Amino acid sequence: MPPPVSSADQSASLFAADEDNLDALLADDVLNGTAEPCPLVSSIVAVGFADQATQNALFGATRNQYVNLTRAEIRQADSDITSDNQIGNSPPIFVQVTPARATTVRVKLTRTLTRGGFPAGSSTLSARERGLGHLQYVRSAREYSTNENGELLIEPGLPISALGGGEYKVEAALPGQGFVPGSNAVKVMRRVYLRPVVRYASGRAAALAAMNAIRSTLSRLGIEVKVVQRSSGSELGVIEENNLAEGLDDIGRRALRSSTAHVRELRPHSVAVIVGEFVSDPIALEAFRVDVARDGTGNFPASVTVTLAKGGSQYVFVPLNDGSAFGSCTVRGGGRTERPAAAAVGGRNAFSQQLTVDLTGVRGNFAAAVATLRVTLNVKAIRGWAVGWAYNAHPVIYLNMRDPNTDAILTAAAAEALMVHELGHKLHLTAPGVGGQPDQQAHHYPSFNAANGVSHTGPHCSVGVAAGTDLWTDAAHNAATCTMWGSLKTITTFCNECKTTLRKVDLSGGF
């Protein structure tokens, strides 16, 4: 006869039987509607922007996102950019959930705007500007799915607006749950590379100092300027542009096509800045006259100074290197004409508002009855000139670093103002507001060539000038307060209208 079963053994046996049939019992209860399966609760354990391409690791804190750069090859030439993910749209987005499983995830971007150096109201977009693609970003949540490991990598990242001062974070949410903010952020920045092309050694230091000085001005406006390796070549000298062996725009473009990889890879986001002595359009010969009387001893003076002025305008002699600035010199009196050689004209080696004519070789050739001589100089002289310019069709800027007003290198203040101004043109300031450009600025004005010899070439900004003031007057020039005024002043700051344009401009197409 078997031994009796104890109550403890009986309980253990019953528990074992229940355990064996637990799955079947639960299944029956679910089918009968008397029980529900316990749902698997997931949570997001990581969300943010990925540090490197095709990798899940997130970078820390906030880093710059260079929205205008478009080519991954730039990273090979710019060691400041640590990842391909810093170029273009947002970096790839990584989300991880636990327990690891495939599940739906909603992802969205959030943006914070910081004014920085921009004026109040500069982030407001007109109806037209709201339609510009580069000023839009993904505002609504998008739905994705994690893989079986509970991971999601959205690559490439999502479009972000190029509006300056923008800082973006990513947020993610699981079904029925709130959004979890990302652990890092990106700040919208634009980057411009300047390639100095030195063709006037004496002006190199001032030009490079100007390029470096503008960096702090533009960094407050969301634009980083980086000066890359300079090139150099033979001196351009003081020359008329049509006499150059190679066009200035070709010189600049050739410098950007350098066989040096770290220069070549930065295109199309580089601007060649040619540092020249003085190049001008073809210069016409101008005639200047002065009458000379005999002195108290009855003799004509040994020399005479000819001031280069006429019609109420002051001119400046241009000391062209090829000697073509001297046309002729004549001395007339009593029906006789003498023609002193070029060597008799002093001051031809410098920019000057006066030239001196040596009369010692000709003054004795006139009859004693001749009381007055007329001295006429025909020389190449200018009453206005372009200190620098930016080519519309090419990423090239030219700087005249020798100042005709002083016959010296541009002062540091003037060189910086010139550099800011010309780069402003390449950044599309004072543009007509068509296509993908921000709206035209209220104080935009086009080219003009006034009767008094004042001319401004290309679009510029007249902020500070009272309405109704003729732009070619001294009153207008003295009143202008923006560096984008069409004539050089030692102003290195942009007006609020220009700053607003800089905040909204699209630089992804290069220069």
Short mmCIF file of C-alpha atoms in Angstrom, two decimals:
data_model
loop_
_atom_site.label_atom_id
_atom_site.label_comp_id
_atom_site.label_asym_id
_atom_site.label_seq_id
_atom_site.Cartn_x
_atom_site.Cartn_y
_atom_site.Cartn_z
CA MET A 1 0.00 0.00 0.00
CA PRO A 2 1.52 3.35 -0.95
CA PRO A 3 2.28 5.90 1.75
CA PRO A 4 -0.25 8.69 2.21
CA VAL A 5 0.34 11.95 0.33
CA SER A 6 1.12 14.87 2.61
CA SER A 7 -0.66 18.23 2.14
CA ALA A 8 2.67 19.88 1.23
CA ASP A 9 3.36 17.34 -1.47
CA GLN A 10 -0.17 17.68 -2.73
CA SER A 11 0.20 21.48 -3.04
CA ALA A 12 3.48 21.12 -4.89
CA SER A 13 1.94 18.62 -7.29
CA LEU A 14 -1.02 20.87 -7.98
CA PHE A 15 1.28 23.89 -8.59
CA ALA A 16 3.35 21.88 -11.01
CA ALA A 17 0.24 20.87 -12.89
CA ASP A 18 -0.94 24.48 -13.05
CA GLU A 19 2.48 25.63 -14.29
CA ASP A 20 2.47 23.06 -17.02
CA ASN A 21 -0.91 24.27 -18.24
CA LEU A 22 -0.38 28.01 -17.63
CA ASP A 23 -0.03 28.98 -21.30
CA ALA A 24 -3.12 27.00 -22.26
CA LEU A 25 -5.13 28.42 -19.39
CA LEU A 26 -4.17 32.01 -20.26
CA ALA A 27 -4.90 31.44 -23.93
CA ASP A 28 -8.35 30.11 -23.06
CA ASP A 29 -9.04 33.10 -20.82
CA VAL A 30 -7.99 35.55 -23.54
CA LEU A 31 -10.15 33.81 -26.10
CA ASN A 32 -13.08 33.74 -23.67
CA GLY A 33 -12.67 37.48 -23.02
CA THR A 34 -12.00 36.97 -19.32
CA ALA A 35 -8.36 38.28 -19.44
CA GLU A 36 -6.11 40.58 -21.57
CA PRO A 37 -2.42 40.12 -22.41
CA CYS A 38 -0.12 42.52 -20.55
CA PRO A 39 1.16 45.10 -23.16
CA LEU A 40 4.91 45.57 -23.63
CA VAL A 41 5.69 49.15 -22.48
CA SER A 42 8.54 50.82 -24.44
CA SER A 43 10.46 53.98 -23.71
CA ILE A 44 12.91 56.18 -25.60
CA VAL A 45 16.39 55.99 -24.15
CA ALA A 46 18.26 58.05 -26.75
CA VAL A 47 17.33 60.76 -29.25
CA GLY A 48 19.44 63.39 -30.95
CA PHE A 49 21.66 64.27 -33.89
CA ALA A 50 24.30 61.76 -34.96
CA ASP A 51 27.94 62.74 -34.81
CA GLN A 52 29.27 60.81 -37.81
CA ALA A 53 27.66 59.50 -40.98
CA THR A 54 26.06 56.02 -40.76
CA GLN A 55 26.81 55.88 -37.02
CA ASN A 56 24.52 56.08 -34.01
CA ALA A 57 26.74 57.97 -31.59
CA LEU A 58 25.48 61.45 -30.68
CA PHE A 59 27.69 64.51 -30.28
CA GLY A 60 27.41 66.56 -27.11
CA ALA A 61 25.84 69.97 -26.48
CA THR A 62 25.48 72.33 -29.49
CA ARG A 63 27.57 72.62 -32.61
CA ASN A 64 27.47 74.69 -35.76
CA GLN A 65 25.57 73.45 -38.80
CA TYR A 66 26.90 74.97 -42.03
CA VAL A 67 23.71 75.13 -44.03
CA ASN A 68 25.24 76.74 -47.13
CA LEU A 69 27.95 74.12 -47.66
CA THR A 70 26.87 71.40 -50.08
CA ARG A 71 29.84 69.18 -50.80
CA ALA A 72 31.17 66.55 -48.42
CA GLU A 73 34.61 67.01 -50.02
CA ILE A 74 34.90 70.32 -48.18
CA ARG A 75 35.64 68.38 -45.02
CA GLN A 76 38.86 67.13 -46.62
CA ALA A 77 40.01 70.73 -46.97
CA ASP A 78 38.62 72.25 -43.78
CA SER A 79 39.83 70.66 -40.56
CA ASP A 80 37.42 72.81 -38.54
CA ILE A 81 34.55 70.70 -39.84
CA THR A 82 34.72 67.46 -37.89
CA SER A 83 31.99 65.52 -39.68
CA ASP A 84 30.16 65.33 -42.98
CA ASN A 85 27.10 65.69 -40.76
CA GLN A 86 27.92 69.38 -40.22
CA ILE A 87 27.16 70.16 -43.86
CA GLY A 88 23.75 70.97 -45.34
CA ASN A 89 20.47 69.91 -43.70
CA SER A 90 20.24 68.74 -40.12
CA PRO A 91 22.59 65.93 -39.15
CA PRO A 92 21.14 62.41 -39.30
CA ILE A 93 18.74 61.71 -36.44
CA PHE A 94 19.12 58.71 -34.12
CA VAL A 95 16.40 57.27 -31.86
CA GLN A 96 16.69 54.23 -29.61
CA VAL A 97 13.89 52.51 -27.68
CA THR A 98 13.86 49.83 -25.02
CA PRO A 99 13.02 46.99 -24.89
CA ALA A 100 14.55 46.51 -28.29
CA ARG A 101 11.79 45.91 -30.83
CA ALA A 102 10.25 47.36 -33.97
CA THR A 103 7.81 50.12 -33.13
CA THR A 104 6.39 53.35 -34.53
CA VAL A 105 8.16 56.59 -33.62
CA ARG A 106 7.11 60.18 -34.36
CA VAL A 107 9.97 62.63 -34.94
CA LYS A 108 9.91 66.42 -35.22
CA LEU A 109 12.26 69.40 -35.17
CA THR A 110 11.94 72.34 -32.79
CA ARG A 111 13.53 75.71 -33.39
CA THR A 112 14.68 78.51 -31.10
CA LEU A 113 15.56 81.89 -32.64
CA THR A 114 18.31 84.03 -31.13
CA ARG A 115 18.73 87.63 -32.31
CA GLY A 116 22.46 87.90 -31.79
CA GLY A 117 23.70 90.76 -33.97
CA PHE A 118 20.49 90.92 -36.01
CA PRO A 119 17.99 93.78 -35.61
CA ALA A 120 14.57 93.38 -34.00
CA GLY A 121 11.98 92.05 -36.42
CA SER A 122 14.56 90.67 -38.84
CA SER A 123 13.20 87.13 -38.54
CA THR A 124 9.79 88.17 -39.86
CA LEU A 125 9.18 86.85 -43.36
CA SER A 126 7.01 88.45 -46.01
CA ALA A 127 4.43 86.36 -47.84
CA ARG A 128 6.90 86.03 -50.71
CA GLU A 129 9.79 85.05 -48.44
CA ARG A 130 7.68 82.39 -46.72
CA GLY A 131 7.58 80.64 -50.07
CA LEU A 132 11.38 80.47 -50.42
CA GLY A 133 12.56 76.92 -49.95
CA HIS A 134 15.71 77.77 -48.04
CA LEU A 135 13.68 79.54 -45.34
CA GLN A 136 11.46 76.54 -44.57
CA TYR A 137 11.96 73.64 -42.18
CA VAL A 138 10.03 70.53 -41.11
CA ARG A 139 7.58 71.81 -38.50
CA SER A 140 5.19 68.83 -38.15
CA ALA A 141 5.99 65.39 -36.82
CA ARG A 142 6.86 62.61 -39.25
CA GLU A 143 6.27 58.93 -38.57
CA TYR A 144 9.01 56.32 -38.76
CA SER A 145 9.66 52.79 -37.47
CA THR A 146 12.54 51.41 -35.48
CA ASN A 147 14.18 48.15 -36.53
CA GLU A 148 14.06 44.93 -34.51
CA ASN A 149 16.92 46.27 -32.39
CA GLY A 150 14.82 49.26 -31.35
CA GLU A 151 16.94 51.69 -33.36
CA LEU A 152 16.10 54.33 -35.95
CA LEU A 153 18.61 56.33 -38.00
CA ILE A 154 17.11 58.98 -40.27
CA GLU A 155 19.78 59.69 -42.83
CA PRO A 156 20.09 62.22 -44.38
CA GLY A 157 18.65 64.51 -41.77
CA LEU A 158 15.63 66.77 -42.12
CA PRO A 159 15.59 70.14 -43.92
CA ILE A 160 16.27 73.15 -41.68
CA SER A 161 15.85 76.82 -42.49
CA ALA A 162 18.89 78.91 -43.40
CA LEU A 163 17.47 81.81 -41.34
CA GLY A 164 20.33 83.13 -39.21
CA GLY A 165 20.07 82.74 -35.45
CA GLY A 166 18.18 79.46 -35.67
CA GLU A 167 18.97 76.64 -33.26
CA TYR A 168 17.38 73.22 -33.80
CA LYS A 169 16.68 70.22 -31.60
CA VAL A 170 14.98 66.96 -32.43
CA GLU A 171 12.20 65.35 -30.39
CA ALA A 172 10.73 61.85 -30.62
CA ALA A 173 7.58 60.19 -29.23
CA LEU A 174 6.21 56.65 -29.04
CA PRO A 175 2.49 55.95 -29.57
CA GLY A 176 0.42 57.34 -26.71
CA GLN A 177 3.43 59.06 -25.13
CA GLY A 178 4.73 62.63 -25.03
CA PHE A 179 7.71 63.90 -26.99
CA VAL A 180 11.17 63.33 -25.53
CA PRO A 181 13.63 66.19 -26.27
CA GLY A 182 16.95 65.40 -27.88
CA SER A 183 20.21 65.59 -26.00
CA ASN A 184 21.98 67.96 -28.41
CA ALA A 185 21.35 70.80 -30.85
CA VAL A 186 22.67 72.47 -34.00
CA LYS A 187 23.07 76.19 -34.66
CA VAL A 188 22.60 77.60 -38.17
CA MET A 189 25.81 79.10 -39.59
CA ARG A 190 27.15 79.95 -43.04
CA ARG A 191 30.81 79.74 -44.02
CA VAL A 192 32.73 81.70 -46.66
CA TYR A 193 36.30 81.01 -47.76
CA LEU A 194 38.51 83.87 -48.96
CA ARG A 195 41.47 83.06 -51.18
CA PRO A 196 43.90 86.03 -51.27
CA VAL A 197 45.60 86.50 -54.62
CA VAL A 198 48.48 88.91 -53.96
CA ARG A 199 49.61 90.87 -57.03
CA TYR A 200 50.82 93.94 -55.12
CA ALA A 201 53.28 92.92 -52.44
CA SER A 202 53.28 96.31 -50.70
CA GLY A 203 49.53 96.08 -50.12
CA ARG A 204 49.52 92.50 -48.87
CA ALA A 205 49.69 93.20 -45.14
CA ALA A 206 46.90 95.78 -45.19
CA ALA A 207 44.67 93.56 -47.33
CA LEU A 208 45.18 90.45 -45.18
CA ALA A 209 44.56 92.49 -42.04
CA ALA A 210 41.28 93.71 -43.57
CA MET A 211 40.20 90.16 -44.42
CA ASN A 212 40.84 89.04 -40.86
CA ALA A 213 39.22 92.12 -39.33
CA ILE A 214 35.87 91.48 -40.98
CA ARG A 215 35.59 88.05 -39.40
CA SER A 216 34.27 89.36 -36.09
CA THR A 217 31.79 91.66 -37.87
CA LEU A 218 30.25 88.81 -39.83
CA SER A 219 30.40 86.11 -37.14
CA ARG A 220 27.85 88.10 -35.13
CA LEU A 221 25.60 87.79 -38.18
CA GLY A 222 25.88 84.04 -38.51
CA ILE A 223 28.59 84.02 -41.18
CA GLU A 224 32.06 82.65 -40.60
CA VAL A 225 34.83 83.94 -42.83
CA LYS A 226 37.91 81.78 -43.20
CA VAL A 227 41.01 83.04 -45.01
CA VAL A 228 42.73 80.13 -46.77
CA GLN A 229 46.18 79.78 -48.29
CA ARG A 230 47.09 82.79 -50.40
CA SER A 231 48.61 82.72 -53.84
CA SER A 232 50.88 85.31 -55.37
CA GLY A 233 52.13 86.35 -58.77
CA SER A 234 53.83 89.11 -60.68
CA GLU A 235 53.02 92.70 -59.77
CA LEU A 236 50.09 94.18 -61.65
CA GLY A 237 51.39 97.70 -61.21
CA VAL A 238 49.41 100.82 -62.15
CA ILE A 239 47.75 99.85 -65.39
CA GLU A 240 44.69 100.19 -67.55
CA GLU A 241 42.56 97.06 -67.41
CA ASN A 242 42.55 96.52 -71.17
CA ASN A 243 46.35 96.32 -71.11
CA LEU A 244 46.48 93.44 -68.65
CA ALA A 245 47.97 90.26 -70.06
CA GLU A 246 45.20 88.32 -68.32
CA GLY A 247 41.80 89.58 -67.21
CA LEU A 248 41.34 90.11 -63.49
CA ASP A 249 38.37 87.75 -63.39
CA ASP A 250 40.51 85.07 -65.08
CA ILE A 251 43.29 85.62 -62.53
CA GLY A 252 40.81 85.07 -59.72
CA ARG A 253 39.13 82.04 -61.24
CA ARG A 254 42.47 80.42 -61.99
CA ALA A 255 43.46 80.83 -58.34
CA LEU A 256 40.29 78.98 -57.30
CA ARG A 257 41.05 76.16 -59.73
CA SER A 258 44.36 75.55 -57.99
CA SER A 259 45.78 72.05 -58.21
CA THR A 260 46.15 72.21 -54.44
CA ALA A 261 43.40 69.92 -53.18
CA HIS A 262 42.50 71.89 -50.08
CA VAL A 263 41.86 74.97 -52.25
CA ARG A 264 40.09 73.18 -55.08
CA GLU A 265 37.70 71.29 -52.80
CA LEU A 266 36.36 74.50 -51.24
CA ARG A 267 34.57 75.53 -54.42
CA PRO A 268 31.90 76.87 -54.93
CA HIS A 269 32.04 78.47 -51.50
CA SER A 270 35.29 80.41 -52.07
CA VAL A 271 35.87 83.96 -53.24
CA ALA A 272 39.17 85.00 -54.79
CA VAL A 273 40.31 88.39 -53.49
CA ILE A 274 42.86 89.97 -55.82
CA VAL A 275 45.17 92.45 -54.11
CA GLY A 276 46.33 94.89 -56.77
CA GLU A 277 48.09 98.24 -56.90
CA PHE A 278 45.79 100.28 -59.17
CA VAL A 279 43.84 99.05 -62.16
CA SER A 280 41.33 101.23 -63.97
CA ASP A 281 39.20 101.27 -67.08
CA PRO A 282 40.80 102.96 -70.11
CA ILE A 283 41.66 106.53 -69.08
CA ALA A 284 41.18 109.43 -71.46
CA LEU A 285 43.80 112.11 -72.06
CA GLU A 286 42.81 115.37 -70.39
CA ALA A 287 44.14 118.82 -71.27
CA PHE A 288 45.21 121.26 -68.54
CA ARG A 289 46.49 124.80 -69.19
CA VAL A 290 48.27 127.53 -67.32
CA ASP A 291 49.51 130.95 -68.48
CA VAL A 292 52.98 132.08 -67.43
CA ALA A 293 54.15 135.73 -67.35
CA ARG A 294 57.65 137.09 -67.19
CA ASP A 295 58.99 137.86 -63.73
CA GLY A 296 60.43 141.11 -62.40
CA THR A 297 63.74 140.47 -64.16
CA GLY A 298 62.01 140.12 -67.52
CA ASN A 299 62.53 136.36 -67.70
CA PHE A 300 60.10 133.48 -67.78
CA PRO A 301 60.35 131.24 -64.71
CA ALA A 302 62.50 128.13 -64.83
CA SER A 303 59.48 125.94 -64.12
CA VAL A 304 55.74 126.11 -63.75
CA THR A 305 53.30 124.05 -61.70
CA VAL A 306 50.19 122.89 -63.52
CA THR A 307 47.23 122.13 -61.27
CA LEU A 308 45.08 119.36 -62.73
CA ALA A 309 41.73 121.08 -62.42
CA LYS A 310 39.11 122.33 -64.83
CA GLY A 311 35.38 122.89 -64.98
CA GLY A 312 35.24 123.05 -61.23
CA SER A 313 36.59 119.50 -60.87
CA GLN A 314 39.88 118.30 -59.47
CA TYR A 315 41.74 115.55 -61.33
CA VAL A 316 44.52 113.15 -60.34
CA PHE A 317 47.35 112.11 -62.63
CA VAL A 318 47.68 108.32 -63.02
CA PRO A 319 51.32 107.13 -63.14
CA LEU A 320 50.79 104.22 -65.55
CA ASN A 321 53.72 101.85 -65.58
CA ASP A 322 53.93 101.75 -69.37
CA GLY A 323 54.49 105.51 -69.60
CA SER A 324 51.34 106.09 -71.62
CA ALA A 325 49.98 108.58 -69.08
CA PHE A 326 51.98 111.36 -70.73
CA GLY A 327 50.47 112.54 -73.97
CA SER A 328 52.19 115.81 -74.81
CA CYS A 329 53.37 119.17 -73.49
CA THR A 330 53.29 122.37 -75.50
CA VAL A 331 54.50 125.89 -74.72
CA ARG A 332 53.11 128.60 -77.00
CA GLY A 333 53.68 132.33 -77.29
CA GLY A 334 53.96 134.92 -80.07
CA GLY A 335 53.10 132.39 -82.74
CA ARG A 336 55.87 130.01 -81.70
CA THR A 337 55.35 126.49 -80.25
CA GLU A 338 57.86 124.48 -78.24
CA ARG A 339 57.33 120.86 -77.22
CA PRO A 340 59.26 119.89 -74.09
CA ALA A 341 59.94 116.17 -73.80
CA ALA A 342 58.29 113.98 -71.18
CA ALA A 343 61.45 114.21 -69.11
CA ALA A 344 60.70 117.88 -68.56
CA VAL A 345 57.47 117.06 -66.74
CA GLY A 346 58.06 116.27 -63.08
CA GLY A 347 55.82 114.24 -60.75
CA ARG A 348 54.94 111.53 -63.26
CA ASN A 349 55.96 108.69 -60.93
CA ALA A 350 53.17 109.28 -58.45
CA PHE A 351 49.47 109.96 -58.23
CA SER A 352 49.35 113.72 -58.12
CA GLN A 353 46.99 116.65 -58.48
CA GLN A 354 49.82 118.81 -59.81
CA LEU A 355 52.64 118.34 -62.30
CA THR A 356 55.71 120.53 -62.81
CA VAL A 357 57.01 121.55 -66.25
CA ASP A 358 60.69 122.46 -66.60
CA LEU A 359 60.92 125.52 -68.90
CA THR A 360 64.67 126.03 -68.81
CA GLY A 361 65.18 124.40 -72.19
CA VAL A 362 62.56 126.45 -74.04
CA ARG A 363 61.97 129.77 -72.26
CA GLY A 364 64.78 131.50 -74.06
CA ASN A 365 63.37 130.60 -77.46
CA PHE A 366 60.64 133.25 -77.37
CA ALA A 367 61.02 136.82 -78.55
CA ALA A 368 61.40 139.54 -75.95
CA ALA A 369 58.05 140.99 -77.04
CA VAL A 370 56.22 137.86 -75.87
CA ALA A 371 54.85 138.67 -72.43
CA THR A 372 52.94 135.47 -71.70
CA LEU A 373 53.38 131.80 -72.46
CA ARG A 374 50.56 129.23 -72.43
CA VAL A 375 51.64 125.83 -71.12
CA THR A 376 49.33 122.91 -72.05
CA LEU A 377 49.64 119.41 -70.65
CA ASN A 378 47.79 116.43 -72.15
CA VAL A 379 47.95 113.62 -69.63
CA LYS A 380 45.84 110.70 -68.42
CA ALA A 381 44.06 111.82 -65.30
CA ILE A 382 40.94 110.79 -63.39
CA ARG A 383 38.46 112.71 -61.28
CA GLY A 384 36.83 109.56 -59.86
CA TRP A 385 37.77 105.89 -59.69
CA ALA A 386 36.63 102.53 -58.42
CA VAL A 387 38.52 101.53 -55.31
CA GLY A 388 37.37 97.95 -55.74
CA TRP A 389 34.68 95.83 -57.29
CA ALA A 390 33.01 92.44 -57.17
CA TYR A 391 32.38 90.58 -60.41
CA ASN A 392 28.74 89.60 -60.85
CA ALA A 393 29.36 86.47 -62.87
CA HIS A 394 32.41 85.15 -61.03
CA PRO A 395 33.47 84.57 -57.40
CA VAL A 396 36.13 87.26 -57.69
CA ILE A 397 36.75 90.54 -55.84
CA TYR A 398 39.38 93.09 -56.83
CA LEU A 399 40.94 95.61 -54.43
CA ASN A 400 42.88 98.72 -55.52
CA MET A 401 45.24 98.98 -52.56
CA ARG A 402 47.05 102.15 -53.68
CA ASP A 403 45.06 105.28 -52.92
CA PRO A 404 45.26 108.03 -55.60
CA ASN A 405 44.24 110.60 -53.00
CA THR A 406 47.39 110.05 -50.97
CA ASP A 407 49.66 108.08 -53.33
CA ALA A 408 50.00 105.57 -50.49
CA ILE A 409 48.61 102.19 -49.48
CA LEU A 410 45.03 102.36 -48.27
CA THR A 411 44.79 102.99 -44.55
CA ALA A 412 43.73 100.09 -42.34
CA ALA A 413 40.30 101.65 -41.82
CA ALA A 414 39.76 102.20 -45.54
CA ALA A 415 40.99 98.72 -46.45
CA GLU A 416 38.64 97.08 -43.94
CA ALA A 417 35.68 99.16 -45.15
CA LEU A 418 36.50 98.24 -48.75
CA MET A 419 36.74 94.54 -47.92
CA VAL A 420 33.44 94.53 -46.01
CA HIS A 421 31.73 96.40 -48.84
CA GLU A 422 32.92 94.17 -51.68
CA LEU A 423 32.24 90.96 -49.76
CA GLY A 424 28.78 92.37 -49.02
CA HIS A 425 28.13 92.32 -52.76
CA LYS A 426 29.15 88.66 -52.96
CA LEU A 427 26.77 87.94 -50.06
CA HIS A 428 23.98 89.32 -52.28
CA LEU A 429 23.34 92.49 -50.30
CA THR A 430 21.37 95.26 -52.07
CA ALA A 431 20.23 92.67 -54.63
CA PRO A 432 16.98 93.31 -56.52
CA GLY A 433 14.99 90.73 -54.54
CA VAL A 434 14.15 88.29 -57.33
CA GLY A 435 14.24 84.51 -57.56
CA GLY A 436 15.48 82.97 -54.34
CA GLN A 437 16.75 86.25 -52.90
CA PRO A 438 15.18 87.97 -49.87
CA ASP A 439 12.98 90.97 -50.59
CA GLN A 440 14.64 94.05 -52.05
CA GLN A 441 15.80 96.47 -49.37
CA ALA A 442 13.85 99.69 -48.94
CA HIS A 443 16.95 101.85 -49.49
CA HIS A 444 18.25 99.88 -52.47
CA TYR A 445 19.33 102.04 -55.41
CA PRO A 446 20.75 101.11 -58.84
CA SER A 447 23.77 102.36 -60.79
CA PHE A 448 24.04 105.98 -61.83
CA ASN A 449 26.52 108.19 -63.69
CA ALA A 450 25.91 111.85 -62.87
CA ALA A 451 26.92 114.87 -64.86
CA ASN A 452 29.26 116.03 -62.10
CA GLY A 453 31.43 112.95 -62.62
CA VAL A 454 30.12 110.99 -59.63
CA SER A 455 29.12 107.44 -60.51
CA HIS A 456 28.13 104.39 -58.49
CA THR A 457 28.30 101.08 -60.33
CA GLY A 458 25.96 98.32 -59.26
CA PRO A 459 23.21 98.26 -56.63
CA HIS A 460 23.93 99.91 -53.29
CA CYS A 461 22.30 101.09 -50.05
CA SER A 462 21.37 104.68 -49.19
CA VAL A 463 20.43 104.30 -45.52
CA GLY A 464 21.10 107.58 -43.73
CA VAL A 465 20.43 109.74 -46.79
CA ALA A 466 17.30 111.86 -46.47
CA ALA A 467 14.53 111.18 -48.95
CA GLY A 468 14.69 113.48 -51.96
CA THR A 469 18.45 114.04 -51.73
CA ASP A 470 20.32 113.56 -55.00
CA LEU A 471 22.63 110.60 -54.46
CA TRP A 472 25.51 112.17 -56.41
CA THR A 473 25.83 115.15 -54.07
CA ASP A 474 28.26 115.70 -51.21
CA ALA A 475 25.25 115.92 -48.88
CA ALA A 476 24.25 112.36 -49.74
CA HIS A 477 27.79 111.02 -49.39
CA ASN A 478 28.26 112.69 -46.00
CA ALA A 479 24.90 111.43 -44.71
CA ALA A 480 25.22 107.76 -45.77
CA THR A 481 25.72 105.46 -42.78
CA CYS A 482 25.93 101.95 -44.27
CA THR A 483 29.08 100.28 -45.56
CA MET A 484 27.10 99.36 -48.69
CA TRP A 485 26.91 103.01 -49.77
CA GLY A 486 28.30 103.21 -53.32
CA SER A 487 31.41 105.28 -52.56
CA LEU A 488 34.15 104.34 -50.13
CA LYS A 489 33.78 105.66 -46.59
CA THR A 490 35.51 104.28 -43.52
CA ILE A 491 32.29 102.56 -42.42
CA THR A 492 32.64 98.87 -41.57
CA THR A 493 29.13 98.19 -40.27
CA PHE A 494 26.00 97.09 -42.09
CA CYS A 495 22.72 98.92 -41.60
CA ASN A 496 19.69 97.08 -40.22
CA GLU A 497 18.30 96.54 -43.71
CA CYS A 498 21.51 94.82 -44.81
CA LYS A 499 21.65 92.78 -41.61
CA THR A 500 18.10 91.59 -42.24
CA THR A 501 19.06 90.48 -45.73
CA LEU A 502 22.11 88.67 -44.36
CA ARG A 503 19.86 86.81 -41.95
CA LYS A 504 17.66 85.52 -44.76
CA VAL A 505 20.05 85.09 -47.68
CA ASP A 506 20.71 81.72 -49.32
CA LEU A 507 24.44 81.16 -49.91
CA SER A 508 24.25 77.49 -50.88
CA GLY A 509 24.73 78.27 -54.56
CA GLY A 510 28.12 79.86 -53.98
CA PHE A 511 29.29 83.22 -55.29
#
